Tab-separated table of C-alpha atoms and ligand atoms in Angstrom:
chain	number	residue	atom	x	y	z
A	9	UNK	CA	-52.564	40.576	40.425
A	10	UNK	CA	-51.886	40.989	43.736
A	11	UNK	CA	-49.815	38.168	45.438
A	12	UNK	CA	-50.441	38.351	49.493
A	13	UNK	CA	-47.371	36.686	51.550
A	14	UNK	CA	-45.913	35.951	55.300
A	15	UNK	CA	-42.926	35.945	56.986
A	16	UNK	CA	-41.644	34.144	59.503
A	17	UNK	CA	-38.462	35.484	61.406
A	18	UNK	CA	-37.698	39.209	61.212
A	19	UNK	CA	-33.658	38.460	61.476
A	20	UNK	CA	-31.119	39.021	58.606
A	21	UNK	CA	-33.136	36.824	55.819
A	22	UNK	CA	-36.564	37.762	56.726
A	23	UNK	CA	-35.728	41.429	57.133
A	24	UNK	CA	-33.831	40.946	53.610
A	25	UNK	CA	-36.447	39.118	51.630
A	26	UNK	CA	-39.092	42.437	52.892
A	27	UNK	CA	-36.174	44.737	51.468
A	28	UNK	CA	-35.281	43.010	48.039
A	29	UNK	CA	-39.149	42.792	47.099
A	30	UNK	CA	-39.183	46.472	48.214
A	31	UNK	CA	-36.011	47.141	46.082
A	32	UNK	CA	-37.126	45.261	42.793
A	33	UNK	CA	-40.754	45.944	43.514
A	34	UNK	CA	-41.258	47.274	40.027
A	35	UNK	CA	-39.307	44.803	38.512
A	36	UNK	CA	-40.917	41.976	39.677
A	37	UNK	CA	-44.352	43.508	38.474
A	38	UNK	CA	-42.800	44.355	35.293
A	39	UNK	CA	-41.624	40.992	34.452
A	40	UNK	CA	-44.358	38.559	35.986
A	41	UNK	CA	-47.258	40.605	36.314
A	42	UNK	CA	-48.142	39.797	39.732
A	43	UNK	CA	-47.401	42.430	42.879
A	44	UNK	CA	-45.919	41.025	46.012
A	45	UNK	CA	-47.184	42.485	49.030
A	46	UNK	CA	-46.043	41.260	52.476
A	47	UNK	CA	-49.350	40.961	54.892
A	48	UNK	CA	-47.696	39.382	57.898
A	49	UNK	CA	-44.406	39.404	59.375
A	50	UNK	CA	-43.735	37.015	62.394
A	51	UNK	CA	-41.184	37.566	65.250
A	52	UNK	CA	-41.031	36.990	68.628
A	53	UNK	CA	-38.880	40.734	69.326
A	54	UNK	CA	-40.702	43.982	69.166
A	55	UNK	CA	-39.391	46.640	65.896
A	56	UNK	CA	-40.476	49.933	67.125
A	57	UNK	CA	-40.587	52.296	64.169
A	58	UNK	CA	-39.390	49.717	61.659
A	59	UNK	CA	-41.028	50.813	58.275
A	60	UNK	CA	-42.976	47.237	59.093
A	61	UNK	CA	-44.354	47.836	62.810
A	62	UNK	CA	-47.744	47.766	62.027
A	63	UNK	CA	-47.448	44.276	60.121
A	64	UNK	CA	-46.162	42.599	63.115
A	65	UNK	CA	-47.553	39.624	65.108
A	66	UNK	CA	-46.231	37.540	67.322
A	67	UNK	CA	-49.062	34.578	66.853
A	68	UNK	CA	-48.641	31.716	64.116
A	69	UNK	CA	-52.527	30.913	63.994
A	70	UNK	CA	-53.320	34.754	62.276
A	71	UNK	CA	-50.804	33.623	59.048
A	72	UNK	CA	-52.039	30.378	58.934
A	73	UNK	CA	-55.850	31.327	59.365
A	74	UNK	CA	-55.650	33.883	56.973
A	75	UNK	CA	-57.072	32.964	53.323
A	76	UNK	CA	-55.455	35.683	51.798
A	77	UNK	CA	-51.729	34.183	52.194
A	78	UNK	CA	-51.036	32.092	50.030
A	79	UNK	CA	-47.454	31.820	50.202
A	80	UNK	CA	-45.311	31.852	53.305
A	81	UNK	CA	-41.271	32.595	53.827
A	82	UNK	CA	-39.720	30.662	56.756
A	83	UNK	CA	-36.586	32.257	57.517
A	84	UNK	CA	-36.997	31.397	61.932
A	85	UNK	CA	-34.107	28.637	61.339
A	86	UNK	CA	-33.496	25.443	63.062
A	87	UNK	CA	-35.761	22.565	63.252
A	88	UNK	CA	-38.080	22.570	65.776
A	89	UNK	CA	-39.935	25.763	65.019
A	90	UNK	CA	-39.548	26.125	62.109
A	91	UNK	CA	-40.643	22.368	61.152
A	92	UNK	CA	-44.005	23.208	62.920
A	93	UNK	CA	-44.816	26.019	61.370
A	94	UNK	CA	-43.727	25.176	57.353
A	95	UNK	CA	-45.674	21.880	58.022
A	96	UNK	CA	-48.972	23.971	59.283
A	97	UNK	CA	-48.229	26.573	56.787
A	98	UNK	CA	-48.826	23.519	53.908
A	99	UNK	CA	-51.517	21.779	55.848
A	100	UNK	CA	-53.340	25.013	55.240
A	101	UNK	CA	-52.708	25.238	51.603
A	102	UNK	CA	-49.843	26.971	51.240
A	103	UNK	CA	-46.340	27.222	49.685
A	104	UNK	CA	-43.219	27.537	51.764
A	105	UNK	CA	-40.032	28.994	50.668
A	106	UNK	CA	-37.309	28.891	53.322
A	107	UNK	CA	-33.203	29.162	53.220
A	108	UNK	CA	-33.149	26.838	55.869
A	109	UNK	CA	-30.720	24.108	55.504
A	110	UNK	CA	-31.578	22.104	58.760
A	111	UNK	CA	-35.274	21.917	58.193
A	112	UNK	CA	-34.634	20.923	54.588
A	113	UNK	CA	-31.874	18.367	55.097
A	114	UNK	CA	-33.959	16.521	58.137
A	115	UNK	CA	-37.954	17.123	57.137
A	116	UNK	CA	-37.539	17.580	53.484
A	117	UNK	CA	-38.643	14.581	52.202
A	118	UNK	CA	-41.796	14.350	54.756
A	119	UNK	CA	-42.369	18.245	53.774
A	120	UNK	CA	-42.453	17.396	50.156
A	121	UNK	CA	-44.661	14.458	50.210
A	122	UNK	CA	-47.267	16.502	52.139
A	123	UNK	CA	-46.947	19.429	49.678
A	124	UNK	CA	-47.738	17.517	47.134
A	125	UNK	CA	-50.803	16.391	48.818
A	126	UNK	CA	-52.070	19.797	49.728
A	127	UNK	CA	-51.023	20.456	45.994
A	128	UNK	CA	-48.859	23.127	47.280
A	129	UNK	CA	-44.922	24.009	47.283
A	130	UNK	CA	-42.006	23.814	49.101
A	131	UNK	CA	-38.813	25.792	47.770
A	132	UNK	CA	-35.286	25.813	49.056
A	133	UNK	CA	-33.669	27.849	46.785
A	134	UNK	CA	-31.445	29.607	49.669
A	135	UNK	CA	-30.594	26.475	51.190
A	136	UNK	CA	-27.815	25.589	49.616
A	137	UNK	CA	-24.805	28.018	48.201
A	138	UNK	CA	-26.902	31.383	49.743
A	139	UNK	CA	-27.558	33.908	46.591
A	140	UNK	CA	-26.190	31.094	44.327
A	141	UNK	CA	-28.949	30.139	41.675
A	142	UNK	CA	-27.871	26.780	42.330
A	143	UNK	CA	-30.796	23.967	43.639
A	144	UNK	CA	-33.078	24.025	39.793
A	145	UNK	CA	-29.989	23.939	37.535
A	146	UNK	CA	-28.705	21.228	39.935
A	147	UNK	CA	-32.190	19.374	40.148
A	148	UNK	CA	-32.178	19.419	36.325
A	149	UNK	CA	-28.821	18.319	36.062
A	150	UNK	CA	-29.015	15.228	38.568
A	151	UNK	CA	-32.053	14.244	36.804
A	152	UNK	CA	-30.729	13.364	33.321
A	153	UNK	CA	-27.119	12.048	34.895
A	154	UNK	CA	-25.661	9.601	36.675
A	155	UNK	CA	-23.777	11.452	39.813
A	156	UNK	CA	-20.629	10.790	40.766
A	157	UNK	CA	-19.078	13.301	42.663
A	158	UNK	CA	-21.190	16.029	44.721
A	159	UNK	CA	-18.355	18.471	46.722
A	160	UNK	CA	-18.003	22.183	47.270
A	161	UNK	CA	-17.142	24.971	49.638
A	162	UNK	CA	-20.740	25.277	50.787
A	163	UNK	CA	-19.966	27.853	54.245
A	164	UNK	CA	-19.119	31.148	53.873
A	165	UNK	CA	-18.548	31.701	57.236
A	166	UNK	CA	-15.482	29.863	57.352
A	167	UNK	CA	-14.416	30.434	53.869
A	168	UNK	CA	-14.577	34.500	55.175
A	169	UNK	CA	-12.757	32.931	58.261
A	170	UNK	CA	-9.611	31.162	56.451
A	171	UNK	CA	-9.627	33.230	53.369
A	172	UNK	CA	-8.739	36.298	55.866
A	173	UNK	CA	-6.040	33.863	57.814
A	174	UNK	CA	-4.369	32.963	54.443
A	175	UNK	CA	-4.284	36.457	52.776
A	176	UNK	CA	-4.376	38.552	55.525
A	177	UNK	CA	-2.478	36.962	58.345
A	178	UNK	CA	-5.879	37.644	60.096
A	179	UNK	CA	-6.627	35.699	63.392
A	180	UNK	CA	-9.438	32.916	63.760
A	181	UNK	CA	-10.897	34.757	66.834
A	182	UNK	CA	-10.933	38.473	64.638
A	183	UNK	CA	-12.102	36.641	61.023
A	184	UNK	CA	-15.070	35.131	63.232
A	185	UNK	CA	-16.004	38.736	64.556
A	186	UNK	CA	-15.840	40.112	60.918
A	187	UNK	CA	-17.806	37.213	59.182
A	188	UNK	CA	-20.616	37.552	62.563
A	189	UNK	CA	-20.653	41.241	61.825
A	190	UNK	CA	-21.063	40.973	58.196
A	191	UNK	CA	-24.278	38.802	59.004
A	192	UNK	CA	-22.695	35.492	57.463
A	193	UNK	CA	-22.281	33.866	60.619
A	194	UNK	CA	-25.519	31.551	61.697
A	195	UNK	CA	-26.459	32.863	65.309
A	196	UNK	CA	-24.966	30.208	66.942
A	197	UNK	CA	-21.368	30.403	64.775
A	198	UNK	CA	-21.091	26.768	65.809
A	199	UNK	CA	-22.525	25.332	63.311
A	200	UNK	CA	-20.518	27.275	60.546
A	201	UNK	CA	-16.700	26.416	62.116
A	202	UNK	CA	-17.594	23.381	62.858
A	203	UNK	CA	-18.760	22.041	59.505
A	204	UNK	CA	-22.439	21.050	60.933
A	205	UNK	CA	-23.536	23.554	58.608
A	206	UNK	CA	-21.723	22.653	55.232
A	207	UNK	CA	-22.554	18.978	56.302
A	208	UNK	CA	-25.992	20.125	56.193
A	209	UNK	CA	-26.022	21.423	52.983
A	210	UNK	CA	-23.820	18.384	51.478
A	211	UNK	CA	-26.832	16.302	52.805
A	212	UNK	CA	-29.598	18.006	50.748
A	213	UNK	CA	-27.160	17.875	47.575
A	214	UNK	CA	-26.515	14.129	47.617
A	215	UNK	CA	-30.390	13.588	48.846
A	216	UNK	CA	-31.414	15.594	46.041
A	217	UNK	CA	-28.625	13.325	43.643
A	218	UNK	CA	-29.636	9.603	44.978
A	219	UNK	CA	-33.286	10.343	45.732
A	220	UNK	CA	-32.755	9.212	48.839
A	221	UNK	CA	-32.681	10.694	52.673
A	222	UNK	CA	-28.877	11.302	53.624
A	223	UNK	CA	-28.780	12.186	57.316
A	224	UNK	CA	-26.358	14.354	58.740
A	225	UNK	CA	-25.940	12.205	61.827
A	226	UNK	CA	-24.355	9.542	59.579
A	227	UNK	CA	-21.740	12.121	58.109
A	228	UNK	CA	-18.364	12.885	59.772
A	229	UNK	CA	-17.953	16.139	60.419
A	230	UNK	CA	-14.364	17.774	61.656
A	231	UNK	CA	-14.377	21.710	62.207
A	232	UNK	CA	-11.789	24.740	61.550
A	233	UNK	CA	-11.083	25.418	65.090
A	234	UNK	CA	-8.012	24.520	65.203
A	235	UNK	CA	-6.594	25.885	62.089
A	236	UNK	CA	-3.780	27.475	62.810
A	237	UNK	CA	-0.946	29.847	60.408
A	238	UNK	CA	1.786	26.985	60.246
A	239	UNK	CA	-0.620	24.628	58.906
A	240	UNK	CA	-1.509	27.548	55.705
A	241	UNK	CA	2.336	28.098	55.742
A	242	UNK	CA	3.518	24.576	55.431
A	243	UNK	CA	0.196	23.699	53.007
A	244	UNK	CA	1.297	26.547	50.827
A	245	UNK	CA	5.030	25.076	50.955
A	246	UNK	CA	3.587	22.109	48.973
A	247	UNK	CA	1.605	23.430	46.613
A	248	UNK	CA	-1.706	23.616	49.007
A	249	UNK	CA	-4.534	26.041	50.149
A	250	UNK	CA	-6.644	24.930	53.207
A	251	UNK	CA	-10.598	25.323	52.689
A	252	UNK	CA	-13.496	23.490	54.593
A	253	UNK	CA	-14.512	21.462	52.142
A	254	UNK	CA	-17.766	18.826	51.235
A	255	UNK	CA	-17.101	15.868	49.704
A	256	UNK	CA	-19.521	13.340	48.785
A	257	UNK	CA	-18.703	10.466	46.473
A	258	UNK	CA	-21.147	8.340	45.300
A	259	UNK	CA	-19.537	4.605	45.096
A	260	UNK	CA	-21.376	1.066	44.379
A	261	UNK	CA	-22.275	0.097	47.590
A	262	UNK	CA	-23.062	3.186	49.934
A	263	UNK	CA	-21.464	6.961	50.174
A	264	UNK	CA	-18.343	8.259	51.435
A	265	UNK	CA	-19.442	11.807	52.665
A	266	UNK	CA	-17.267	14.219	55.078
A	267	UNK	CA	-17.222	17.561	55.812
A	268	UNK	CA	-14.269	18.717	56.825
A	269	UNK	CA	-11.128	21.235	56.285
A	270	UNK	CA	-9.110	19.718	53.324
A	271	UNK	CA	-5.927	20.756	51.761
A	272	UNK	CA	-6.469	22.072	48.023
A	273	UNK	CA	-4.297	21.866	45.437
A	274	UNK	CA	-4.056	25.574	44.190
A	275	UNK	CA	-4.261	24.252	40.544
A	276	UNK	CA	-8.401	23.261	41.752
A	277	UNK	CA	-10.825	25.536	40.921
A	278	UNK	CA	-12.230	25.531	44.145
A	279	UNK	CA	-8.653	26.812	45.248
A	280	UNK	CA	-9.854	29.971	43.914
A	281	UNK	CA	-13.034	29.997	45.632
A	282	UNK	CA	-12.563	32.473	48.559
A	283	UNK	CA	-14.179	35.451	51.006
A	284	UNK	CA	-17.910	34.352	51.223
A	285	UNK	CA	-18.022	32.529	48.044
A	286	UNK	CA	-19.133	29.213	47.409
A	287	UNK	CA	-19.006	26.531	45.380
A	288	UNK	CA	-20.819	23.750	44.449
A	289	UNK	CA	-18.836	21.113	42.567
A	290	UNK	CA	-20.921	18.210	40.640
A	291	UNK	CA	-19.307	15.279	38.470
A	292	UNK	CA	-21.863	13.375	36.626
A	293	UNK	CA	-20.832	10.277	34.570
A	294	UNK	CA	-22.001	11.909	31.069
A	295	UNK	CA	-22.358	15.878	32.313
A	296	UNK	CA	-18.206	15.556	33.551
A	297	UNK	CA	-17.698	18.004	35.815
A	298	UNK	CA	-19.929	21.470	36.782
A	299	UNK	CA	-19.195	24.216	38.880
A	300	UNK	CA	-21.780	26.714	40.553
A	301	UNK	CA	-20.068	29.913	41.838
A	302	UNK	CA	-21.365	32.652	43.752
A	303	UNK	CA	-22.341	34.445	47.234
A	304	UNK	CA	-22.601	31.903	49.982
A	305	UNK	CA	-24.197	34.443	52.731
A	306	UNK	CA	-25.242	37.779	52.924
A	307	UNK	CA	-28.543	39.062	53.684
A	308	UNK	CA	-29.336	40.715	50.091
A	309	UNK	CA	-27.734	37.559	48.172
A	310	UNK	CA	-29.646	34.680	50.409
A	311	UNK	CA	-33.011	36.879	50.405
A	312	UNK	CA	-32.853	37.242	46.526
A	313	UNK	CA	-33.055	33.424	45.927
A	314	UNK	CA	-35.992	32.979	48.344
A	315	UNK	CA	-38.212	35.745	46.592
A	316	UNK	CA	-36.815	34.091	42.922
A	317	UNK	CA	-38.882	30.796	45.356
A	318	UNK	CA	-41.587	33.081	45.708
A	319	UNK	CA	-41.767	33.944	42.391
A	320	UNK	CA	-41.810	30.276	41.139
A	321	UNK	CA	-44.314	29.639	43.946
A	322	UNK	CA	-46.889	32.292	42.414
A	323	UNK	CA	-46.571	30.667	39.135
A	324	UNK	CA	-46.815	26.886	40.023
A	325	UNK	CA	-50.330	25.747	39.150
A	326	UNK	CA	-49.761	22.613	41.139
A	327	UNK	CA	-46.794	20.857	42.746
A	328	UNK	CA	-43.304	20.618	41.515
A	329	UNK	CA	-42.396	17.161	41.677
A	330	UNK	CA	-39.405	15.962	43.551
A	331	UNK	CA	-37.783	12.557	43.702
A	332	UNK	CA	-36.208	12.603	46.835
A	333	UNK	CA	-38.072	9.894	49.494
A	334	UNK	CA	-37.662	9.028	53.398
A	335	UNK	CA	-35.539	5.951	52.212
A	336	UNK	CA	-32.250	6.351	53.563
A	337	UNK	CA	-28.878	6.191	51.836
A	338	UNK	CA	-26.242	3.633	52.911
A	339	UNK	CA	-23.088	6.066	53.901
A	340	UNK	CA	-20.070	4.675	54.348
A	341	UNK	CA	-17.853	5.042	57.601
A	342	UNK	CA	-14.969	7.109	56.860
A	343	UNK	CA	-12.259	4.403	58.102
A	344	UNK	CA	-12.254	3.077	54.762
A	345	UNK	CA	-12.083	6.490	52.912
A	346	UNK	CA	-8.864	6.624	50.935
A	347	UNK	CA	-7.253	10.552	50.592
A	348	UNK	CA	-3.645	11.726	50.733
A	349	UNK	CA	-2.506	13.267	53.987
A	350	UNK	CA	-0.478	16.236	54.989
A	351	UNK	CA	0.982	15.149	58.234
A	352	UNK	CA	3.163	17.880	59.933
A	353	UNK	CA	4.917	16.628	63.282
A	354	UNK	CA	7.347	18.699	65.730
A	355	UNK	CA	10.935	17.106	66.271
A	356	UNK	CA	14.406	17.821	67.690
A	357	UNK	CA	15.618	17.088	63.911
A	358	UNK	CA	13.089	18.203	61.585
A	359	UNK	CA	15.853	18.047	58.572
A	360	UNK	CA	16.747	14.751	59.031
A	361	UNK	CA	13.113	13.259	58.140
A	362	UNK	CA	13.507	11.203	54.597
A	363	UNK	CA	10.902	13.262	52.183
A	364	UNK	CA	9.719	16.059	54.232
A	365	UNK	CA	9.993	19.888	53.781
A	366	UNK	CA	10.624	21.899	56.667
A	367	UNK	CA	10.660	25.908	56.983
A	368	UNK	CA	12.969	28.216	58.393
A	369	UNK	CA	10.436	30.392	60.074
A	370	UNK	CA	9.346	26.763	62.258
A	371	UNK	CA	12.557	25.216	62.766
A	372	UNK	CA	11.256	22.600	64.932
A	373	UNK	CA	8.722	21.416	62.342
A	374	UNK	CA	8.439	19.177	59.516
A	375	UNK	CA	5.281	18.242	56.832
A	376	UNK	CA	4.890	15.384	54.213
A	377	UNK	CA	2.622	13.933	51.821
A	378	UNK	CA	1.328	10.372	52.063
A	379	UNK	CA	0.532	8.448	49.206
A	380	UNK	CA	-3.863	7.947	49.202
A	381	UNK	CA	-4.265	5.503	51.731
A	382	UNK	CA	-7.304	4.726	54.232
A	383	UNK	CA	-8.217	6.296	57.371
A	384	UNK	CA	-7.183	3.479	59.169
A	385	UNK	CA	-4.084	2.858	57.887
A	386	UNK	CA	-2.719	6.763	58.236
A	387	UNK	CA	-4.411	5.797	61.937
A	388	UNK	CA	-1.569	2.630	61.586
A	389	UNK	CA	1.522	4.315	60.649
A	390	UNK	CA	0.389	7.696	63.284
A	391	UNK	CA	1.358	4.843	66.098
A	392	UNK	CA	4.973	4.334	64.408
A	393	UNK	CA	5.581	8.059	63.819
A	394	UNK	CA	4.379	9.011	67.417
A	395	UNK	CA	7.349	7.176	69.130
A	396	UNK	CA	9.774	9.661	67.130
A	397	UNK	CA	7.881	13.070	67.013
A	398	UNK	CA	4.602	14.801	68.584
A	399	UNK	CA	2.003	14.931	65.590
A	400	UNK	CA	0.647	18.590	65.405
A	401	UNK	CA	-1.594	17.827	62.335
A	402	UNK	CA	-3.034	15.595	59.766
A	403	UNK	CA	-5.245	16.819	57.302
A	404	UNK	CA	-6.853	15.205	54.080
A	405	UNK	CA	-6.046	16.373	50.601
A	406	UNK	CA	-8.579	16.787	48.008
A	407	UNK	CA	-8.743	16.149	44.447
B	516	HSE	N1	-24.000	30.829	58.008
B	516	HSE	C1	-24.161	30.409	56.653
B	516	HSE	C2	-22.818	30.568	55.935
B	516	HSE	C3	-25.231	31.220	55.997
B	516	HSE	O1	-21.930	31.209	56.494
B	516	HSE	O2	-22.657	30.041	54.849
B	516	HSE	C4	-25.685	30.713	54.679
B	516	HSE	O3	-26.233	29.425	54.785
């Protein structure tokens, strides 16, 4: 059986999903008797003497006019775009599969409840975690369990970015150039250092946990900017790595959700997490905890969990149900959150500080713990300590 499909977006995922069904052509025919041939691939640039020239348009209406596609790849990004397109693409009967986190996390649950009325599918495989097989074992698992906890390392942009500044003394400026170069970075790098992102992806996750919409615009985000070698030196000093981190945790009356850089105790699993690797970290009240580990980015990675989508497409007779509706979730605002902090303040007398390490390479520095306490209260005591030293840096701890 021959399976006819479209892509939209000729950049590092489209280009990769065309190369892995090239690559494991035969093994995909082997193991699921159906032969994926790519009919139509959209882009706006010209590919002169790409090995796929001559499938090339530049007009949405010949893929979605065309009987003979039945399933279409989305990889264009963003939501405006994109959004059009994967919402004509199921209008006209077919099944979307798309890595893209923004679409998903904003239009998912309008996209899903159409799909299901055109009888069709819409797969996200990529989303979340790049080449992790992460979204069905997750779906499964949030299904049967009460969820607690839904966290991770979920960029791996800037887990590339302060991996290389931790191990390798690399700058932020020449880790960015390396992750962009690698094809990790999104094409606006943005929205990987700054957490939008991660947040992005934290948003499907605890959507996809409470059956609910979680918007991104209600979830603080804080970037890696800033990160700077003294704060990796004095973390390390007490027992810390520094990773950008998602934490949601599910509570009685609402969400507390950031995405942000956190210290890590090296003794968590996800201190181990590094390079472009992710992790997705899930507590569930009976399950305890789960992690998923594997490639967060990467063209050959993300583009091998949207054809495993494609594959799952071509066998669905009908839709896949999904729980999650336009009903939004109550997130909470972060003053009330309640973390440790690493504070680390410059001073005339560093030493002299009750409870605070200082180092000898910094000798006009000092960093301490505080015990969990609320946003607003380390806000509180930030007043006091200001009269005595200039605060260079508070950062949450997670555990
Ligand atoms: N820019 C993203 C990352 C790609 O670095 O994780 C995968 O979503």
């Amino acid at each position: 059986m021959i399976l006819k499909i479209a892509i939209l977006g000729y950049g590092v995922v489209g280009s990769g999903v065309a190369e892995v069904l090239k690559i494991n052509a035969e093994q995909i025919t082997k193991k699921t008797g159906k032969k994926i041939e790519v009919k139509h691939i959209l882009d706006l640039r010209d590919f002169p003497s790409d090995p796929y020239e001559s499938l090339m348009t530049k007009d949405f209406g010949v893929i979605e006019n065309d009987p003979e596609v039945g399933i279409v790849v989305e990889a264009i990004g963003g939501e405006t775009i994109a959004y059009d397109y994967a919402k004509r693409a199921i209008m006209s009967g077919k099944s979307v599969c798309t890595p893209n986190k923004a679409l998903i996390a904003k239009h998912g649950a309008e996209l899903f409840a159409l799909a299901k009325e055109k009888g069709v599918n819409l797969l996200f495989e990529a989303s979340v975690g790049g080449g992790i097989p992460l979204i069905r074992p997750y779906i499964d698992a949030v299904l049967t369990d009460q969820v607690q906890v839904v966290a991770g390392i979920l960029n791996g942009t800037s887990n590339y970015i302060l991996t290389q500044m931790s191990e390798n003394g690399a700058s932020y400026a020449a880790a960015l150039k390396d992750a962009q170069s690698l094809g990790y970075a999104e094409q606006d790098p943005t929205a990987d250092v700054g957490s939008y992102d991660a947040c992005r992806k934290l948003c499907i996750l605890l959507s996809l946990a409470l059956d609910k919409q979680v918007n991104y615009e209600n979830v603080r985000t804080e970037g890696i900017e800033n990160i700077s070698t003294e704060d990796f030196a004095f973390g390390k000093a007490l027992g810390f790595t520094l990773k950008q981190i998602v934490s949601g945790k599910i509570c009685e009356n609402g969400v507390e959700a950031l995405a942000a850089p956190f210290f890590v105790p090296l003794t968590h699993p996800l201190a181990s997490v590094n390079d472009v690797y992710n992790a997705a970290w899930l507590t569930g009240k009976t399950t305890g905890n789960v992690m998923f580990y594997g490639s967060g980015a990467g063209k050959l990675p993300t583009a091998s969990a949207v054809v495993s989508n494609i594959i799952d497409a071509a066998n669905a007779t009908s839709y896949i149900p999904h729980a999650w509706t336009t009903q939004e979730a109550n997130i909470l605002p972060p003053d009330k959150y309640v973390t440790k902090k690493l504070i680390r303040v410059i001073c005339k007398n560093p030493t002299a500080i009750k409870n605070a390490i200082t180092l000898a390479e910094y000798p006009n520095q000092a960093a301490w713990l505080t015990p969990p306490e609320s946003e607003e209260q380390t806000i509180k005591s930030l007043e006091e300590i200001k009269k005595m030293a200039g605060v260079e840096r508070v950062l949450r701890v997670f555990e």
